[in-house]
Each structure stands twice: as structure tokens, then as C-alpha cells.
Coordinates of C-alpha atoms in Angstrom, one line a residue:
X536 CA 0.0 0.0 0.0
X537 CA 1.8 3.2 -1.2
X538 CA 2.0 6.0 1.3
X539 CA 1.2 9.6 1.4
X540 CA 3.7 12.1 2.3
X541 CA 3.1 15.9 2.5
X542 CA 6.4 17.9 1.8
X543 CA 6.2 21.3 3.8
X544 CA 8.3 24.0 2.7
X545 CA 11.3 23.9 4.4
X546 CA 13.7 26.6 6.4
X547 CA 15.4 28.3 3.7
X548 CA 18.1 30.2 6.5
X549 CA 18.9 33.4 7.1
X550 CA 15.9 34.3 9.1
X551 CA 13.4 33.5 5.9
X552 CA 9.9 33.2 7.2
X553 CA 8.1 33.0 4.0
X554 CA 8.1 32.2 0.1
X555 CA 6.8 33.1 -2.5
X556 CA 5.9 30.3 -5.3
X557 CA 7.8 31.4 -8.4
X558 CA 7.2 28.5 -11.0
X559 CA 5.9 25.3 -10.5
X560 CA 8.5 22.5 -11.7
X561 CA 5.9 19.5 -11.6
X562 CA 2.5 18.7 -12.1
X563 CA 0.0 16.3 -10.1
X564 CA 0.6 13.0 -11.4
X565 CA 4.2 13.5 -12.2
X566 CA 6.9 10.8 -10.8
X567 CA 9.7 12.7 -8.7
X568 CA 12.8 11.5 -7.8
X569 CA 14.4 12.5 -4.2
X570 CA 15.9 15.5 -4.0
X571 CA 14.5 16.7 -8.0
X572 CA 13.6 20.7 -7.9
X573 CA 9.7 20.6 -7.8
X574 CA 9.3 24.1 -7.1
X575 CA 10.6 27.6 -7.9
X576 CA 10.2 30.3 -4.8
X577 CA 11.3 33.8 -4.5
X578 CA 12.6 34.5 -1.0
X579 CA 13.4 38.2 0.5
X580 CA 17.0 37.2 -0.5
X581 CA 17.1 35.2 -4.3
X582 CA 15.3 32.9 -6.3
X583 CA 15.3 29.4 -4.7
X584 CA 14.8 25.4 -6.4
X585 CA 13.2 23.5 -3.9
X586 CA 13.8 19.9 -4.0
X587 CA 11.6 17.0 -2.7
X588 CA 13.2 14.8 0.1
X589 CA 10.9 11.9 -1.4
X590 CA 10.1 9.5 -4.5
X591 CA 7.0 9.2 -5.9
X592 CA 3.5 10.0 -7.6
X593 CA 2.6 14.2 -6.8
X594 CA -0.8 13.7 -5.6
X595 CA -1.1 17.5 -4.8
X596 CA 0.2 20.7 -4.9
X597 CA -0.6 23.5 -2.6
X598 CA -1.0 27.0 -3.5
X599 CA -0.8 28.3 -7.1
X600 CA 2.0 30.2 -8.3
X601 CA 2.5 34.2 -7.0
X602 CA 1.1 32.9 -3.6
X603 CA 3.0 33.7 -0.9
X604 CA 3.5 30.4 2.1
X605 CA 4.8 30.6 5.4
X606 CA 7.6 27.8 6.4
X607 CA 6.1 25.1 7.8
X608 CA 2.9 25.2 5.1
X609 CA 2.4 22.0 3.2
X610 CA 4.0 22.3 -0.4
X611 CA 2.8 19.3 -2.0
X612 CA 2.1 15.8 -1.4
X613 CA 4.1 12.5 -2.9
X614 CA 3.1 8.9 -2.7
X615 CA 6.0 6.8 -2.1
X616 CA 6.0 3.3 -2.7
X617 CA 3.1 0.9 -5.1
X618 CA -0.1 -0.4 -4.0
X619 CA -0.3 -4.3 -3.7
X620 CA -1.7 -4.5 -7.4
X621 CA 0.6 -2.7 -8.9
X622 CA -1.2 1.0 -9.2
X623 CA -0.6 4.2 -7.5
X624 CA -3.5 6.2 -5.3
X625 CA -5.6 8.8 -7.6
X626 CA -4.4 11.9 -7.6
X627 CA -6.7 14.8 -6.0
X628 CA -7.6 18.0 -7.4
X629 CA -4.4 21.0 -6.8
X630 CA -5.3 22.7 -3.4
X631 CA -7.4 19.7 -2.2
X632 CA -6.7 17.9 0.9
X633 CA -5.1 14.3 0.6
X634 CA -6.9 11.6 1.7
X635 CA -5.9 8.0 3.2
X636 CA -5.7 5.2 0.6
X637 CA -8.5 3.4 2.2
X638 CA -10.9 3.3 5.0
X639 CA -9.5 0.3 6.7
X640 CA -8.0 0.3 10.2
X641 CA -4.2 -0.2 8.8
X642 CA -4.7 3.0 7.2
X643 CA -4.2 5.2 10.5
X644 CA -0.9 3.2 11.6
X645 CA 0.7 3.9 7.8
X646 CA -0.6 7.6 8.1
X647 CA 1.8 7.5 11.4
X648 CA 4.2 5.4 9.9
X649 CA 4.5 8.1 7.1
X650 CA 4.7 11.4 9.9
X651 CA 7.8 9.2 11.0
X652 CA 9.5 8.9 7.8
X653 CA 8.8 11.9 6.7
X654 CA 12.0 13.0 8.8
X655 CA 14.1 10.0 8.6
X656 CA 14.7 10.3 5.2
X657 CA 17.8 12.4 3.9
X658 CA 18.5 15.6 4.8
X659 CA 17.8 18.8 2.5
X660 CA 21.5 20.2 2.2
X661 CA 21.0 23.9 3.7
X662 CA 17.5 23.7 5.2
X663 CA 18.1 20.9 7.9
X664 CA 15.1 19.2 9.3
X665 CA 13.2 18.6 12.3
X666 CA 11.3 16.2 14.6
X667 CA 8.1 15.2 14.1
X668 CA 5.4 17.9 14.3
X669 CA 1.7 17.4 14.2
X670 CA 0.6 17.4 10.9
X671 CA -1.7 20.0 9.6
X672 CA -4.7 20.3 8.3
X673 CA -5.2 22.5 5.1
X674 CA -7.9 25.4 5.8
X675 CA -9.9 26.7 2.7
X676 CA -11.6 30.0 2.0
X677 CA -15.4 29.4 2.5
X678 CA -17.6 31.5 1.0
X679 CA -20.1 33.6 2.9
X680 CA -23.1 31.0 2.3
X681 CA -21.5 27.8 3.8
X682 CA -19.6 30.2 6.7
X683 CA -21.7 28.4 9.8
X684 CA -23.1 25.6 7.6
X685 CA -25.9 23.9 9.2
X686 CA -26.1 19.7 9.1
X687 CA -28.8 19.9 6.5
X688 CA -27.0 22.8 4.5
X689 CA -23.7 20.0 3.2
X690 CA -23.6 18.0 0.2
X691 CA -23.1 14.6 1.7
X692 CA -23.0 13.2 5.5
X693 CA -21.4 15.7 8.1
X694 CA -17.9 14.8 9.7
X695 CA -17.9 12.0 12.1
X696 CA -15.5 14.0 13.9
X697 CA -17.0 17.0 14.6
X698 CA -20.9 16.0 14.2
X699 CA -22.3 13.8 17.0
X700 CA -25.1 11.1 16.0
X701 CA -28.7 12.1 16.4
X702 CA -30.9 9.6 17.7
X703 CA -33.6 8.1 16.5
X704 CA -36.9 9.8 17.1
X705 CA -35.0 13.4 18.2
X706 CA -35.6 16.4 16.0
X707 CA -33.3 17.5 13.3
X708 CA -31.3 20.3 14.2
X709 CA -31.8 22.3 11.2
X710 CA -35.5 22.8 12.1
X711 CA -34.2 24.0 15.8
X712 CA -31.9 26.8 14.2
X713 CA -32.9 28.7 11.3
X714 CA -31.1 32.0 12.7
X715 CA -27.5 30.9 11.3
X716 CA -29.2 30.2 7.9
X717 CA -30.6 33.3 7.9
X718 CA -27.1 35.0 9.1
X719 CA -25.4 33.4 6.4
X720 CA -24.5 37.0 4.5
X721 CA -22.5 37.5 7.7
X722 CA -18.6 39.0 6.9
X723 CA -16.4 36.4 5.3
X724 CA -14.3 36.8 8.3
X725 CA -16.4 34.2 10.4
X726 CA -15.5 31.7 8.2
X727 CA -12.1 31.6 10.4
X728 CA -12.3 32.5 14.0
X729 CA -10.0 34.7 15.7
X730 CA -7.6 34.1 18.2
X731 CA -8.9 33.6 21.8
X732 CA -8.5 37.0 24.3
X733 CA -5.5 35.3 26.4
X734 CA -4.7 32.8 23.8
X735 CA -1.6 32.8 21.4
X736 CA -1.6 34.8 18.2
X737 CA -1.6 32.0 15.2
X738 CA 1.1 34.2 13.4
X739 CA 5.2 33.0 13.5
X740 CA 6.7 35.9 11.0
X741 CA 7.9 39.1 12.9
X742 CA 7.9 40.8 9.4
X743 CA 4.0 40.0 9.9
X744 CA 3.9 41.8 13.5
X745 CA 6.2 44.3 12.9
X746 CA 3.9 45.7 10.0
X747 CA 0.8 45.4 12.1
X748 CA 2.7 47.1 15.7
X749 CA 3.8 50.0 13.3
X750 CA 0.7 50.6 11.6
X751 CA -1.0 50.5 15.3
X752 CA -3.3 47.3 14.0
X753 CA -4.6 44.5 16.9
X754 CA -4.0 41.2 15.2
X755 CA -6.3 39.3 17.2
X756 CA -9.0 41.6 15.3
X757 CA -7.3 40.2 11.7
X758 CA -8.6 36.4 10.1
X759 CA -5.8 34.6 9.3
X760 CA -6.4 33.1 5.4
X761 CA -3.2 30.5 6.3
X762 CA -3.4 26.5 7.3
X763 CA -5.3 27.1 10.6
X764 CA -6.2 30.5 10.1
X765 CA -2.2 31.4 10.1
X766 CA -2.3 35.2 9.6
X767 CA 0.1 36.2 6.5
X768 CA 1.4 39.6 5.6
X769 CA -1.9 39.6 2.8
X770 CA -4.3 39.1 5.7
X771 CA -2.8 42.6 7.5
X772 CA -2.1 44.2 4.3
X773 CA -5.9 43.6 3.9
X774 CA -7.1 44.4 7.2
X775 CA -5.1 47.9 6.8
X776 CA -6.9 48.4 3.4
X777 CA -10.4 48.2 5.1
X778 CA -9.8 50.2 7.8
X779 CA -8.4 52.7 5.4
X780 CA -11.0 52.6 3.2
X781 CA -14.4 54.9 4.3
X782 CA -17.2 51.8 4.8
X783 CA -20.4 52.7 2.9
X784 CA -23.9 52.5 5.9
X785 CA -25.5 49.6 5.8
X786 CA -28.3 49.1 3.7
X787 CA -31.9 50.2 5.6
X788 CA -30.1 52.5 7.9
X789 CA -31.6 55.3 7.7
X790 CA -29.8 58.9 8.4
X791 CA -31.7 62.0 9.7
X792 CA -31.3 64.6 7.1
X793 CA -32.5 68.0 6.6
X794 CA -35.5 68.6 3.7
X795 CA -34.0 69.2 0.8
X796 CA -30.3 68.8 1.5
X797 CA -28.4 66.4 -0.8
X798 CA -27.0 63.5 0.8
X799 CA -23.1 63.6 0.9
X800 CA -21.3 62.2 -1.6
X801 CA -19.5 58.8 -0.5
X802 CA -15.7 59.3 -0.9
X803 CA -14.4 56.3 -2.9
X804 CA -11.1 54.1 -2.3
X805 CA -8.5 55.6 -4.6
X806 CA -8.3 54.5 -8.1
X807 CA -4.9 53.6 -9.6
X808 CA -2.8 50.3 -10.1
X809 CA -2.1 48.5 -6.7
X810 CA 0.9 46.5 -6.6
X811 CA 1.7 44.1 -2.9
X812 CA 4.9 45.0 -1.3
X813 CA 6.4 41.3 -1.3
X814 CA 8.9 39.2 -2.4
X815 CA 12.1 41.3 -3.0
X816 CA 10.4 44.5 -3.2
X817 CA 8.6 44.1 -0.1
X818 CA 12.2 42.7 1.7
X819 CA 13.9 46.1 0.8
X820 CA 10.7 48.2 1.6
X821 CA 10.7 46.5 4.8
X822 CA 14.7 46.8 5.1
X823 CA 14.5 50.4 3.9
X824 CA 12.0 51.6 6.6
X825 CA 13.8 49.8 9.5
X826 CA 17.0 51.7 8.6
X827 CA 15.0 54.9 8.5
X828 CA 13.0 54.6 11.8
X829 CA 16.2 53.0 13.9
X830 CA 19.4 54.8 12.3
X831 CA 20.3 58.3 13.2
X832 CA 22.2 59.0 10.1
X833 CA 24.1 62.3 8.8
X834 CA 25.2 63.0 5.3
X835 CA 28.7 64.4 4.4
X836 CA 30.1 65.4 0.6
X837 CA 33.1 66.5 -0.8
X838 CA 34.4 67.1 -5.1
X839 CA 37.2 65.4 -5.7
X840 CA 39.9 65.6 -8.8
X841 CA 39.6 61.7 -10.4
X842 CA 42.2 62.4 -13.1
X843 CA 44.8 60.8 -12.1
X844 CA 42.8 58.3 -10.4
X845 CA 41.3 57.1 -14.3
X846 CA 45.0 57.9 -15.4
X847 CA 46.5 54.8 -13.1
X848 CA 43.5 52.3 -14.2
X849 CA 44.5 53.4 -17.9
X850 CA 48.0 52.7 -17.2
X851 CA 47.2 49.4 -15.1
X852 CA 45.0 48.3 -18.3
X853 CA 47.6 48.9 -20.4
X854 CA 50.1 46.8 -19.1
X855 CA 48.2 43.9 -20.0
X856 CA 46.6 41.0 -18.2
X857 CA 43.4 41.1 -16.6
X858 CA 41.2 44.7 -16.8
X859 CA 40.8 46.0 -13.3
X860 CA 37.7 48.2 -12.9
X861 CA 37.4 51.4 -11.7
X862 CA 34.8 49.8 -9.1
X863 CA 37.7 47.5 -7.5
X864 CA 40.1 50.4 -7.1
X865 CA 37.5 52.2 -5.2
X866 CA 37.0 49.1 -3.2
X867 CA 40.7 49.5 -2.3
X868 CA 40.9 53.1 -1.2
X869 CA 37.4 51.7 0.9
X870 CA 39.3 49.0 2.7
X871 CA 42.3 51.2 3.4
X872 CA 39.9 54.1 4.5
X873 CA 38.2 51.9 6.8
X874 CA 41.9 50.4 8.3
X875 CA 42.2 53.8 9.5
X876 CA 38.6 54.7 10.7
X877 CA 37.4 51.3 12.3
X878 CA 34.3 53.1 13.8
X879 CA 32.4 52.9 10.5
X880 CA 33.0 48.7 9.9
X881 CA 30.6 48.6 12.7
X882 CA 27.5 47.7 13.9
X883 CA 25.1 49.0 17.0
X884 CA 23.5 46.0 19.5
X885 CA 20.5 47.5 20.4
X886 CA 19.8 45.1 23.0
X887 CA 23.1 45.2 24.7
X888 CA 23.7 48.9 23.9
X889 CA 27.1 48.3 22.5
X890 CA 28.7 49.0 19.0
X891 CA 30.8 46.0 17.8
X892 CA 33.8 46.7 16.0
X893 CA 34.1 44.3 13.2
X894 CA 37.5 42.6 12.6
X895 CA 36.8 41.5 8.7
X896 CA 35.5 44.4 5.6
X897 CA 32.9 42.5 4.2
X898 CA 32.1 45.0 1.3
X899 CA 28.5 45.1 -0.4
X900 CA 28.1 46.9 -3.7
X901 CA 24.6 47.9 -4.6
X902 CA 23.2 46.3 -8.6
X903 CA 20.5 47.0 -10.0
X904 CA 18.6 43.8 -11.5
X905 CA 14.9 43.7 -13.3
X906 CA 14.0 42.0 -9.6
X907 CA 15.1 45.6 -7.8
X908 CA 18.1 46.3 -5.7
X909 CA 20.2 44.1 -4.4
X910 CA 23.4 44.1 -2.1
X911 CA 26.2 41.7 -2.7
X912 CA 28.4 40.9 -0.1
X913 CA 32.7 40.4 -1.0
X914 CA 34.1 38.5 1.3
X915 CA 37.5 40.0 2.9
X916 CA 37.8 42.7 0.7
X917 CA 40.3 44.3 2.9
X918 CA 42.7 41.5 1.7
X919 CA 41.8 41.2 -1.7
X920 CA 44.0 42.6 -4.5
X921 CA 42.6 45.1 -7.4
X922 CA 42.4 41.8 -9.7
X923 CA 40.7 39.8 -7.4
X924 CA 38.2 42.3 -6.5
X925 CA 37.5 43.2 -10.1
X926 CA 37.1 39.2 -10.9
X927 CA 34.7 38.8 -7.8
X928 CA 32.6 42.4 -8.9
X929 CA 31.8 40.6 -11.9
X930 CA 30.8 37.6 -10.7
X931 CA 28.3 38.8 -8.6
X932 CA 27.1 41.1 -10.7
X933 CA 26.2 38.8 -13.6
X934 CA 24.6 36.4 -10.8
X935 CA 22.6 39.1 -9.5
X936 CA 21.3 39.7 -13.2
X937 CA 20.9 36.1 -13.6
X938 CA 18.6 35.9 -10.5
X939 CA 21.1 33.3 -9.1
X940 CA 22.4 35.0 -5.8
X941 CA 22.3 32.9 -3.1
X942 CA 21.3 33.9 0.8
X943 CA 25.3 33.6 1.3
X944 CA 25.8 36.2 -1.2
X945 CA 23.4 39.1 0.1
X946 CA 24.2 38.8 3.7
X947 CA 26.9 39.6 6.0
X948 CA 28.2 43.2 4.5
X949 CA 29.8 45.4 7.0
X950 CA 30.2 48.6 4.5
X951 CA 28.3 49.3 1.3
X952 CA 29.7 51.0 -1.6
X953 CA 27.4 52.7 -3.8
X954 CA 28.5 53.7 -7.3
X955 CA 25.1 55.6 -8.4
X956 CA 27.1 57.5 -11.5
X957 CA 26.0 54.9 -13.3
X958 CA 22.6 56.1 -13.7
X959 CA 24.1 59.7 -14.8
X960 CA 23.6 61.6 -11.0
X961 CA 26.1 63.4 -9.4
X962 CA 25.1 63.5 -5.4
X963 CA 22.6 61.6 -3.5
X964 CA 21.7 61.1 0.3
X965 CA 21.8 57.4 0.2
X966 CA 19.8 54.8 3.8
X967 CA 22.7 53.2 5.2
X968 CA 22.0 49.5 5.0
X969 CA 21.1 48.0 8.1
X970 CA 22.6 47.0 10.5
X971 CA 25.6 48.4 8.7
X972 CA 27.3 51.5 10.1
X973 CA 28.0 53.2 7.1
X974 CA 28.3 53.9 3.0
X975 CA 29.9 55.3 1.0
X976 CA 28.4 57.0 -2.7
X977 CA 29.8 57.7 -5.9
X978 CA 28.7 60.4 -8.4
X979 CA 29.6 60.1 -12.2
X980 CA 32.8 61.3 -13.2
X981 CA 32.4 64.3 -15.5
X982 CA 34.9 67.2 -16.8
X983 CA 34.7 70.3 -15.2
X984 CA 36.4 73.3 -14.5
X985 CA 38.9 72.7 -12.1
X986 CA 41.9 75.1 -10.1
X987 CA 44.8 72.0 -10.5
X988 CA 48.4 73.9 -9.8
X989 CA 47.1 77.6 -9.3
X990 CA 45.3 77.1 -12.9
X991 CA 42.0 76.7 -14.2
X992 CA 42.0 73.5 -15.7
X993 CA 39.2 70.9 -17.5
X994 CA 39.6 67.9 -14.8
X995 CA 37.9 64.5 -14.3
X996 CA 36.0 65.1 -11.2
X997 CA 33.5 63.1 -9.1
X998 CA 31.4 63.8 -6.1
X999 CA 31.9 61.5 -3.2
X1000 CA 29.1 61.5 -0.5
X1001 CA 29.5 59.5 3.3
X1002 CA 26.1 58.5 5.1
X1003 CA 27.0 56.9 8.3
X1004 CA 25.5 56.0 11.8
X1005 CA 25.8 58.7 14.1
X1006 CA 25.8 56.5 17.2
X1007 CA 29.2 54.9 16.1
X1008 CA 30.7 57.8 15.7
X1009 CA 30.8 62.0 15.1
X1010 CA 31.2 64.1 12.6
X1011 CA 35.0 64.3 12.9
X1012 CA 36.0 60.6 12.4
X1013 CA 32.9 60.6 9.0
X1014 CA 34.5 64.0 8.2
X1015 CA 38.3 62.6 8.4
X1016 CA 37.3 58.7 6.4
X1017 CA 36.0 60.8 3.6
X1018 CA 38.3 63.2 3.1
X1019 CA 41.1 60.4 3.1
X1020 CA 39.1 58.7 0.6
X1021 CA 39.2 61.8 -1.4
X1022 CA 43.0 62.1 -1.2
X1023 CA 42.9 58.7 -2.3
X1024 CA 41.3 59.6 -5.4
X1025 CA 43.5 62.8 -6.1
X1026 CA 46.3 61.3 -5.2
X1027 CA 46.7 57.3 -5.5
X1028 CA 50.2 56.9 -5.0
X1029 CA 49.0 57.3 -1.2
X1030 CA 47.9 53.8 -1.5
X1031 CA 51.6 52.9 -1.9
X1032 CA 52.9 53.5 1.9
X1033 CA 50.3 50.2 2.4
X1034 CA 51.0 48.2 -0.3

């Protein structure tokens, strides 16, 4: 007899919470081998394959693709193993729930005997596993009619389970209790009941509470639209909407109004396109706003004279070997800048009210990709040579246009450079990236008029602008890190007393 297995969607590290499904890789009926991708998701940090610790028929899949899933929620379901003659089970409907292969008694010890295996099998390299948890039943959307369904008001006999038998001779209850009938046009919200006054909130992300404590919302007020009435980030996004949004009075209330005076004109929700804040977008929205509301940060800028900074890379280039960019030198003069000013390769412990000095530059560059911004993270960049850096620039970048970054690569920056001239600006006031202390921007490099030697001269020059923390340090150690870096950029033979 084959048995069912749900597949939940594992811990994907880093802190990740939730998923978004991307792209479906199988279909219901399809044979899976273990550990074949059966599912694209889109985390807050990259694109993600999921594969399937088991072997076997999919029998189900949960959730169509652009919905978002907590960890923990079933993904789909695989039977392993065949039947005694031969077949597999029939494979339900996409979002239905699984059923047991037959009604006999063995059935209940396989459906343990499959809970078991379900974590005895091999390990999902970099999302671990863990003991046996009580499965979960799948909760779906009921419509206001068949919200407080009477006995009578089902297609087919009522759950032994929840349903006791009526005797003989005893009246039906439908006959007892026409008010819910008649309350069926009742808010969709009673079709999942909120969480008790003193009980626990059925909600695991803190992305999810954060949202709802700064936006001053009660989740035990919000319906959770999750397996068991979980409460998502949709649920509060939705819950904010309505609040927002003026509620029309209720048909057959009737409102006291002058004779002759024109009733008011009911203001309507905003028209316009509306697009959820999730996925990436909603990670650096959510990322964005944190750095905002906890960071103190101050903004110093200074022109500098590039020439003979572009001069060197020309020369460097023209030696031969490898090309060395002009993002890897600035990386450099970064790591040698920060060598001097440790205060800004730092980050503030809130909870212990300390700054910790970090021994190691991990240096993020902000890309742009057709996802949105993202940060990639180079590993000891203090100890890395131009070449190296240039080598490692590149292959992030054409990972992060590729959408194949992984958690390892976004996270773990202690100093951000941001070379903006790309896009044709000169200045900006870039968020520090939290919990980062710092970054540093870059303007495009332009001729202008320039006093070089007591003349006015045409000179490559670029605008270099320092957002830091102000809690990790003041305005002279930001003041002194920037204008080093600019006398970097003047003047790169300074570089050589460290080389």
C-alpha cells in the first residue's frame, strides 16, 4: 500500500519566514525522484529550487504560483511506494486535501508510519530538518453561504469528527436553528475564528507583527487566510486596506437629514494600479523603513579631482593582463579608509547597547537587477587585491542579473559601496543598509572646471558623498574617512605606503 507524504516548505536560512511560489516545476501525477527541484520560490533574499526529500506520484500541490507560504505550510504531497496490485493512489484536485488510501483500520498506523518517515529520510542540504510535528490540516476559504453551515445545508453526510449522531426519534437540528441560515450573509471573516482573548496569536513571521505594531493594528481583530487560520502579511495588508477605506452605511439605515439637502457624496477608495509590497520589493521596503525609523544617520560630501585616479586604471590596463575596474580600485581606497577609521565597519547592538567593532570588511556593492536592488556581499575585501576584487565584482554582478544569488551572497556586509554614477547623478543622500554602520556614494565622473596647480584647468572630477550611523561615531572621524578617501582619489600613489 503506497504511502502519502506531505512535503512542507522547508527553512530556507537566514531568518526567511516565507516564500513566494515562483514556478511550478511538476504537475499532479508526475513521478519525482528525491531530491528533484519541484518548485521555484522567490525569498526576500534570491530565487530558490526546492527539492523534494521523497520519491514518488505528486498527488497534490498547494498554493498556485504568485502565492506567498509561510515555512512550515504544506508544499505538495508525494506517494511513495506501489499499491499491492501494482497502481498508485488517484491523484486529487491541486489545493485539495489528501486523503488516506482506504478506510481500513491499517490506514491510520501507515498515516503514522509516514509522519515518522517523513524525517528520517535524507537531509535537505542547507535547510536541515526537524522532529516530528503534528501534521496540519489544510484550511480553505469558504464562501459567505456555507460560513456556519448547518447539518442539512452540506452536500453529503457531516464529519464523524466534529458532528455527533442524532438519535432516533430526536428532531433535526436544522429545524431547531434557522437564525445561522438566515445570518449566512454574515462578513467572510467568520469563516475563520480569531484568536482567543488570552490565547496565542496564530502568526510566526515578525515581518508580519512588525507591519501590524507600526501601523498601530490588533491582530487578534485580523482572520488569518493561512493553514489554521495562520495570519500572513496579505491578511494585514488587507485588514489595513479596510480600515483605510471609508465603509459605505449599511443598507436600511436610515440617516436623519434635513428637507431638501443632498445627501453627501461617498468618498471612494482611490483609483490607480495596486501592486503588494512582497517578495524582493517588499524585503527592501521593509529593510528600507527599518534603517529609517532606527538609524540616526548624517550625510557628508566632498568634489574630488579623479584624473589621475582614471589615469592609473589606464595605465594598469595597459600593461596587459586582466582589466581592473574602476569599481575595484575604489573598493581598495574603501578597505584602506576603513583600516584607518574602524568606527564605520561597525554595527550597533541595540539590545546590549554596544557598538561592535568588526575585525573583517565585508564590502556590499549595490546592482541593479529587473528583480530591484540588491546588495552583494565580497568576502575579505580588505585582503583582496585590485584583480581579485574586479574578478569577484563581476561575478556577482552577472549572478545578480541572472537571479542566481544565493542567501550567502546578500548577507553579511559590514560597509556598502554605492557607485550611483551609473545612472548619470552626481550626489545623492543614500539609507545606510542596516545594520551596517555606514556607506559610501559615488557620483559620475564628469569634466569640469577645475583650479589643478594655481590654474583653471578641465579635470575629471566626481562627487563623493558619506552616510554613516551617528551613534558609532561623530562628525569628525565621518568628516576625516571621507576626506582620506578623497586624497585617495587625487592622489593614488597614497595607496603605496600600504602596499
Amino acid at each position: 500500500m503506497a504511502q502519502v507524504l506531505e512535503f512542507k516548505l522547508p527553512d530556507l536560512g537566514e531568518g526567511l519566514t516565507e516564500a513566494e511560489i515562483v514556478r511550478w516545476l511538476v504537475n499532479v501525477g508526475d513521478v519525482v525522484a528525491i531530491d528533484q527541484p519541484v518548485v521555484e520560490v522567490e525569498t526576500a533574499k534570491a530565487m530558490v529550487e526546492v527539492p523534494c526529500p521523497y520519491g514518488g506520484v505528486v498527488t497534490a500541490r498547494f498554493g498556485e504560483e504568485g502565492t506567498e507560504l509561510p515555512v512550515g505550510a504544506p508544499l505538495l504531497t508525494v506517494a511513495v511506494g506501489a499499491s499491492a496490485d501494482g497502481g498508485t493512489p488517484a491523484a486529487p484536485a491541486p489545493g485539495a486535501e489528501p486523503t488516506p488510501a482506504g478506510p481500513s483500520a491499517s490506514s491510520a498506523s501507515s498515516a503514522d508510519s509516514a509522519v515518522s518517515s517523513e524525517y528520517s529520510g535524507n537531509v535537505l542540504v542547507g535547510y536541515g530538518t526537524a522532529g516530528p510535528a503534528a501534521r496540519r490540516r489544510r484550511i480553505r476559504p469558504q464562501s459567505p453561504a456555507v460560513a456556519n453551515p448547518t447539518p442539512n445545508a452540506t452536500a453529503g453526510p457531516a464529519p464523524t469528527a466534529t458532528a455527533p449522531a442524532v438519535k432516533a426519534g430526536t428532531p433535526a437540528p436544522v429545524a431547531a436553528a434557522p437564525a445561522p441560515v438566515a445570518a449566512a450573509p454574515a462578513p467572510v471573516a467568520a469563516a475563520v475564528a480569531v484568536a482567543a482573548p488570552g490565547g496565542p496569536l496564530p502568526v510566526i513571521s515578525p515581518l508580519v507583527r512588525k507591519l501590524a505594531r507600526d501601523r498601530g493594528l490588533d491582530l487578534r481583530e485580523v482572520r488569518g487566510s493561512g493553514p489554521e487560520g495562520l495570519i500572513l502579511r496579505a491578511d494585514v495588508e488587507r485588514a489595513l486596506t479596510a480600515r483605510e477605506t471609508p465603509v459605505a452605511a449599511p443598507v436600511g439605515a436610515a440617516v436623519a437629514m434635513p428637507v431638501g439637502t443632498a445627501a453627501p457624496a461617498v468618498s471612494a477608495a482611490p483609483a490607480g494600479e495596486r501592486i503588494p509590497l512582497r517578495g524582493l520589493r517588499g524585503a527592501v521596503a521593509d529593510k528600507l523603513s527599518r534603517s529609517r525609523t532606527e538609524i540616526p544617520d548624517a550625510t557628508c560630501w566632498v568634489d574630488a579631482d579623479a584624473t589621475e585616479l582614471m589615469a592609473a586604471r589606464a595605465a594598469m590596463n595597459a600593461a596587459g593582463g586582466p582589466k581592473i575596474s574602476l569599481l575595484a580600485l575604489l573598493a581598495r581606497i574603501c578597505a584602506h579608509a576603513l583600516a584607518r577609521f574602524p568606527e564605520l565597519n561597525s554595527t550597533v547592538d541595540t539590545a546590549a547597547r554596544e557598538i561592535v567593532r568588526l575585525p573583517q570588511v565585508h564590502l556590499g556593492f549595490a546592482a541593479q537587477t529587473p528583480r530591484g536592488l540588491v546588495v552583494p556581499v565580497v568576502r575579505d575585501a580588505g585582503t583582496r587585491t585590485a584583480e581579485s576584487l574586479t574578478e569577484e565584482f563581476a561575478r556577482l554582478t552577472e549572478s545578480a542579473r541572472q537571479g542566481t544569488l544565493t542567501p550567502a551572497d546578500l548577507t553579511g556586509g559590514t560597509f556598502t559601496l554605492n557607485n550611483y554614477g551609473v545612472f548619470g547623478v552626481d550626489g545623492s543622500t543614500p539609507i545606510v543598509n542596516h545594520p551596517e554602520a555606514a556607506m559610501l556614494g559615488v557620483g559620475r565622473i564628469i569634466p569640469k572646471p577645475w583650479v589643478h596647480q594655481g590654474e583653471l584647468a578641465v579635470r575629471q572630477v566626481v562627487q563623493l558623498s558619506l552616510t554613516f550611523d551617528h551613534r558609532v561615531c561623530d562628525g569628525g572621524t565621518a568628516g576625516g574617512f571621507l576626506r582620506y578617501v578623497a586624497d585617495c582619489v587625487e592622489q593614488p600613489a597614497v595607496l603605496l605606503r600600504t602596499v
